[in-house]
Short mmCIF file of C-alpha atoms in Angstrom, two decimals:
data_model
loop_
_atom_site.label_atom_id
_atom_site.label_comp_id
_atom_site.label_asym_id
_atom_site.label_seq_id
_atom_site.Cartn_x
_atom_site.Cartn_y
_atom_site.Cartn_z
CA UNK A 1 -14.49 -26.35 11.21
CA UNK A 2 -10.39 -25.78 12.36
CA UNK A 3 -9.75 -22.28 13.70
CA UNK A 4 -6.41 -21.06 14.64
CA UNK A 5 -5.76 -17.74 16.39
CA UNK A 6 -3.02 -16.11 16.01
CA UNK A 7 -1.34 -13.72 18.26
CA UNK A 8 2.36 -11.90 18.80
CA UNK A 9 1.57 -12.12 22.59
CA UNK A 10 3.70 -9.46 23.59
CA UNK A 11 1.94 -6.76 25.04
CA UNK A 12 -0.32 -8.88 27.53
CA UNK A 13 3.44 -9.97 28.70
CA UNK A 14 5.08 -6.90 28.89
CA UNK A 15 2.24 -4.41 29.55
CA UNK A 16 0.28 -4.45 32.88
CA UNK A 17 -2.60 -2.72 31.62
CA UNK A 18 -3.22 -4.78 28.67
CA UNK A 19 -2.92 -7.90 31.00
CA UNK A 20 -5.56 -6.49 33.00
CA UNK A 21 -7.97 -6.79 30.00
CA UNK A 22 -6.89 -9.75 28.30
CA UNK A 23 -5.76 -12.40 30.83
CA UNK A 24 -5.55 -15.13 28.43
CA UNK A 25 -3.63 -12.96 25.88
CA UNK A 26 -6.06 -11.12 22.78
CA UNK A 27 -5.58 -15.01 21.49
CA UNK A 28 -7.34 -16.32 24.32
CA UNK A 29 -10.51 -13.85 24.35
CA UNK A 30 -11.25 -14.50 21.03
CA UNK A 31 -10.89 -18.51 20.86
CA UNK A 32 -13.03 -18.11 24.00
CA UNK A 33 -15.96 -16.79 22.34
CA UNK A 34 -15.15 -18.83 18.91
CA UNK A 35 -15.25 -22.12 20.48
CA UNK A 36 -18.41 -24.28 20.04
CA UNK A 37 -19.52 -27.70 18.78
CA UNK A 38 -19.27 -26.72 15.82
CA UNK A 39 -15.84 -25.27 15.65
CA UNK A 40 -12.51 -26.42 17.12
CA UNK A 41 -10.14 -23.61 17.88
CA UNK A 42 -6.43 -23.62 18.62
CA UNK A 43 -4.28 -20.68 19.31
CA UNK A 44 -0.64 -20.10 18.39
CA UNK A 45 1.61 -16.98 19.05
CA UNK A 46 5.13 -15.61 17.88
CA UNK A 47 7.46 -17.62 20.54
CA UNK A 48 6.25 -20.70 19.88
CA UNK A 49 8.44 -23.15 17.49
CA UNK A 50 7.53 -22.02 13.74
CA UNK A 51 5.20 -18.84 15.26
CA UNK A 52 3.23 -22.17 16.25
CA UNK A 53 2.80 -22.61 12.47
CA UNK A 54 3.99 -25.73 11.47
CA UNK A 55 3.39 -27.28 7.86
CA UNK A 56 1.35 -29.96 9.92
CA UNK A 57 -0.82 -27.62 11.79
CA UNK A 58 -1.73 -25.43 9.25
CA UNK A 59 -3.14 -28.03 6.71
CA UNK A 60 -5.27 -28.78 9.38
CA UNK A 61 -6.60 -25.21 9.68
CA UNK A 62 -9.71 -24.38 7.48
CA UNK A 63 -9.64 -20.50 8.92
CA UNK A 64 -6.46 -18.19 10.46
CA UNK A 65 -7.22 -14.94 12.09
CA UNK A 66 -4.39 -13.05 12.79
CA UNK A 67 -3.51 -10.46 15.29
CA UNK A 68 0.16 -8.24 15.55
CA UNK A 69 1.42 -5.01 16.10
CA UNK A 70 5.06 -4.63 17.59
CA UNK A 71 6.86 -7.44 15.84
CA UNK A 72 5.49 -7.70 12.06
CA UNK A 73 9.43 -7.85 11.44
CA UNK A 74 10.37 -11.06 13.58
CA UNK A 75 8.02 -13.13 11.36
CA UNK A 76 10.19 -15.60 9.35
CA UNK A 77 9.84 -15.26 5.68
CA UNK A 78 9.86 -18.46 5.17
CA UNK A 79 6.49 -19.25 7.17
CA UNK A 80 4.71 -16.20 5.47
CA UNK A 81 5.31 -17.70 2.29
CA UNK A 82 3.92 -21.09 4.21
CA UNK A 83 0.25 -19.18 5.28
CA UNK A 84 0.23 -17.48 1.48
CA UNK A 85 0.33 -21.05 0.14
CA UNK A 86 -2.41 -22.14 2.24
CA UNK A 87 -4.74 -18.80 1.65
CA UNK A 88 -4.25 -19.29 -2.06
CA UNK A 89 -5.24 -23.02 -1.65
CA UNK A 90 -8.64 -22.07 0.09
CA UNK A 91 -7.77 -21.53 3.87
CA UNK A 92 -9.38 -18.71 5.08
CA UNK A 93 -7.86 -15.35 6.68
CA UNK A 94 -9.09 -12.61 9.12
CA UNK A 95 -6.38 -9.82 9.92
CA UNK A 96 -7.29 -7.91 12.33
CA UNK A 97 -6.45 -4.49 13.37
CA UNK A 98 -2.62 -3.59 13.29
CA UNK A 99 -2.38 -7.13 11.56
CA UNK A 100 -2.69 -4.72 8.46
CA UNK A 101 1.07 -4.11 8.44
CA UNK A 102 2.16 -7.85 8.86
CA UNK A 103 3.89 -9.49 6.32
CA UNK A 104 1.29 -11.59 5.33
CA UNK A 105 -1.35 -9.16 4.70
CA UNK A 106 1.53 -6.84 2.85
CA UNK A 107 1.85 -10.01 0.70
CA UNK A 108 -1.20 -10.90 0.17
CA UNK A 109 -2.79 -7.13 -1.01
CA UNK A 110 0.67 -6.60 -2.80
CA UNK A 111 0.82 -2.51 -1.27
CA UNK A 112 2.08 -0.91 1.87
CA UNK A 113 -0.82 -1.06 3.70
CA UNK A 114 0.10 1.79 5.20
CA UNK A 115 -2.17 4.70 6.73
CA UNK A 116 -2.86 7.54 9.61
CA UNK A 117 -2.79 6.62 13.35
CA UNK A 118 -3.85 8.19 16.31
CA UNK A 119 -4.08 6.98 20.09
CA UNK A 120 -6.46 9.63 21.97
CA UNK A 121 -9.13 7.46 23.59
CA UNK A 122 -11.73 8.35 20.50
CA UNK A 123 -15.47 7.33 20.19
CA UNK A 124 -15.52 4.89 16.77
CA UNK A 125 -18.70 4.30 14.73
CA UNK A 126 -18.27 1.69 12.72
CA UNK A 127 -21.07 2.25 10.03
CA UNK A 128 -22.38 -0.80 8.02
CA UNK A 129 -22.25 -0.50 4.18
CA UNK A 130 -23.71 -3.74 2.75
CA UNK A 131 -26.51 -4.70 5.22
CA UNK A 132 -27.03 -7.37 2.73
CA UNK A 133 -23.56 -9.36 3.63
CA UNK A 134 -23.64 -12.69 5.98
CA UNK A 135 -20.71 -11.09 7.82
CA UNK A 136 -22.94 -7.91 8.93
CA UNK A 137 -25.69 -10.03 9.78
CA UNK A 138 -27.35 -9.52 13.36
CA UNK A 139 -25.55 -5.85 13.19
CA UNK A 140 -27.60 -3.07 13.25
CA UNK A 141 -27.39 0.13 11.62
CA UNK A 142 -23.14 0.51 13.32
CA UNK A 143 -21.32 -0.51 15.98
CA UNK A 144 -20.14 2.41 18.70
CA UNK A 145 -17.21 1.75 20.67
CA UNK A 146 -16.68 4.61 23.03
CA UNK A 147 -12.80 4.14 23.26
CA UNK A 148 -10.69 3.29 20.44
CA UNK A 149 -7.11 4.10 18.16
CA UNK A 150 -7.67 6.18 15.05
CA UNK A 151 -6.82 4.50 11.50
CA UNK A 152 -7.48 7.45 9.27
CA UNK A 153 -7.30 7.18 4.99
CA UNK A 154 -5.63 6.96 3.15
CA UNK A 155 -5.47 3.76 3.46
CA UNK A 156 -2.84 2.06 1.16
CA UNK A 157 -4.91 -1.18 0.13
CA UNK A 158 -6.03 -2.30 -3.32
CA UNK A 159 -9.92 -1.62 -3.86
CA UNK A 160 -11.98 -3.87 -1.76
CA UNK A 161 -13.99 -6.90 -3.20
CA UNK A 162 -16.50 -5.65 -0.96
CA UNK A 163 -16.42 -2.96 1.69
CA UNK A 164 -18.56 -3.76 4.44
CA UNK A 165 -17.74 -1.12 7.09
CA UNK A 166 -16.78 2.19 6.92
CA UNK A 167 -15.48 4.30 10.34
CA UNK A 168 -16.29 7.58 11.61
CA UNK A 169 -14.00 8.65 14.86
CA UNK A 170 -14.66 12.13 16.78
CA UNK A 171 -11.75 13.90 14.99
CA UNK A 172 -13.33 13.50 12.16
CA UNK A 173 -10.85 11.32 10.18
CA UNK A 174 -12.89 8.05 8.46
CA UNK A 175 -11.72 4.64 7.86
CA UNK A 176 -12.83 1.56 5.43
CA UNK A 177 -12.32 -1.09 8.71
CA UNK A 178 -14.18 -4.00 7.26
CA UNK A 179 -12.81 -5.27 4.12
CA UNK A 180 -13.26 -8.58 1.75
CA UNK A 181 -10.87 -10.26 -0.76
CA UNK A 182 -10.51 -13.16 -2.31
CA UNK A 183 -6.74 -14.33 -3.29
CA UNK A 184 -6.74 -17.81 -5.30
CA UNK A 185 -9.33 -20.24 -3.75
CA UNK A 186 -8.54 -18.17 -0.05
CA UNK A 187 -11.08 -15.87 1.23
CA UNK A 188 -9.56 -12.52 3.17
CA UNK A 189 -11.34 -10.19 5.60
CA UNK A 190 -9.69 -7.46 7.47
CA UNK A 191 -11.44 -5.74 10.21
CA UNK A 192 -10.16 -2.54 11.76
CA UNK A 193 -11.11 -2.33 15.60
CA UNK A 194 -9.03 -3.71 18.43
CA UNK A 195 -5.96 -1.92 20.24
CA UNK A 196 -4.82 -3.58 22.84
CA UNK A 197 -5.53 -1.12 25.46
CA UNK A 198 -9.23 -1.66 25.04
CA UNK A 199 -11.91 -4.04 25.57
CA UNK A 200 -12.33 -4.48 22.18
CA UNK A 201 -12.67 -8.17 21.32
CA UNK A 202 -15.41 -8.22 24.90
CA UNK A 203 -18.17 -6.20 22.99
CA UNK A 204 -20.82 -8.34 21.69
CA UNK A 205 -21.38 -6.96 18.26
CA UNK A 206 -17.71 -7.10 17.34
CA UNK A 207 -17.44 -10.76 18.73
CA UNK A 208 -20.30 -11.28 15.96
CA UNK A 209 -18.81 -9.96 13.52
CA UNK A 210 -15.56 -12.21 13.69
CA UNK A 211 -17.95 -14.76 13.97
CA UNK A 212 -19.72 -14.09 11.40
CA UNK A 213 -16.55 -13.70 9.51
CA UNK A 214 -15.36 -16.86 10.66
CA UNK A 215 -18.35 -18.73 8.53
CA UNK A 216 -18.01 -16.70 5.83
CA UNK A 217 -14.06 -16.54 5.03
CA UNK A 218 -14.08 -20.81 5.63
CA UNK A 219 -12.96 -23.05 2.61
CA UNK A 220 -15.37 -23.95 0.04
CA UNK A 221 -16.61 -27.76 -0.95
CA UNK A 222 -15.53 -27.68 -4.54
CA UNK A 223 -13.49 -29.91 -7.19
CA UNK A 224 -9.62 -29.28 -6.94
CA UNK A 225 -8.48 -27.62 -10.46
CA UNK A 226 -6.39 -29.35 -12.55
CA UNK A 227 -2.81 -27.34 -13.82
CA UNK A 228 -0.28 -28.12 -16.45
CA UNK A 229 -0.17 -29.75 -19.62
CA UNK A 230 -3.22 -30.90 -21.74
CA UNK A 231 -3.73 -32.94 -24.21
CA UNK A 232 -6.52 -32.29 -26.65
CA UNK A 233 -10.12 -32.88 -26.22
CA UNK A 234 -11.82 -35.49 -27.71
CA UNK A 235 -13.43 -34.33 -31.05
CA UNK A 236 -17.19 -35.47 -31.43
CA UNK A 237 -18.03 -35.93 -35.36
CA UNK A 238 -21.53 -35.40 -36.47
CA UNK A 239 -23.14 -37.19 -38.80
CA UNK A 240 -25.50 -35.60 -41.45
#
């Protein structure tokens, strides 16, 4: 399986303290505990020629996760219409966190996406909904974080496929943080947890879950459907 992360890259530049955490960029941490035998991961950020995603490169990607916060706007059009393609053709897509206000996701769920913030170093349960769901699997009961950003609802997102997660932070404001949709042949998951300013994407269970994710969102085996004009099936006559 081809996994490409995808990061803006500009607070672990510009920001000491979110250096500190993530050395090798949010991008790095989380192809670092992606990589295996089984999966090949690449990384690509914002700076790079074509955000890093080229026609080339993506065709070669059976999963994208995606990570942004600061620069949704410096996207080119013209390569979010390039990733939509792809998810509608089968590739698979993770958004995480503030990814819920790039342009892709926007696309994609066809709202604002918009919702309640607040940075005040808040304990997050992230409560499991579906215990019965691949991408909860190995999770117990919830995750606890004891530092994270509030998302409070409403949330402006279409009606989940599934809802798989569901937050609780200590001023009381809750959260649907683990989401599913399917858009064409492309699977979708968004996942709430991971501001920059925390070790987020080190915990264990949240590193499963991505994983998890990961296996789940990838591209299915199936026949490639046919469009366009068709001519009339062949009529069978039956003798009596």
């Amino acid at each position: 399986m081809r996994v490409l992360v995808w990061n803006e890259y500009r607070h672990e530049k510009e920001k000491p303290d979110v250096a500190e955490i993530y050395p090798d960029g949010i991008h790095g941490a989380i192809a670092g505990f992606l990589q295996s035998e089984q999966v090949e991961v690449k990384t690509a950020t914002l700076d790079e020629e074509e955000h890093g995603l080229t026609e080339e490169i993506l065709m070669k990607t059976d999963v994208l996760l995606w990570w942004g916060h600061v620069a949704h706007e410096e996207v080119h059009d013209e390569i979010v219409t390039r990733v939509h393609k792809r998810v509608l053709e089968g590739m698979g897509l993770i958004v995480l966190h503030s990814g819920h206000f790039s342009k892709i996701f926007k696309q994609l769920m066809g709202t604002t996406c918009d919702l309640k913030w607040r940075v005040a170093d808040e304990k997050e349960r992230l409560w499991v909904v579906d215990s019965s769901h691949p991408i909860v699997e190995g999770i117990g009961e919830y995750i606890e974080l004891e530092k994270e950003e509030m998302y409070g609802e409403h949330f402006d997102i279409p009606t989940p496929d599934q809802l798989l997660f569901i937050s609780w932070f200590e001023g009381g404001e809750v959260f649907r943080s683990g989401c599913t949709y399917q858009r064409g042949k492309g699977k979708i998951f968004y996942f709430r947890p991971g501001h920059e300013t925390y070790p987020t994407y080190h915990n264990p269970q949240i590193q499963r879950v991505i994983k998890n994710a990961v296996e789940w969102v990838k591209p299915e085996v199936n026949n490639k459907s046919v469009y366009g004009k068709a001519e009339p099936l062949e009529t069978i006559s039956i003798k009596r």
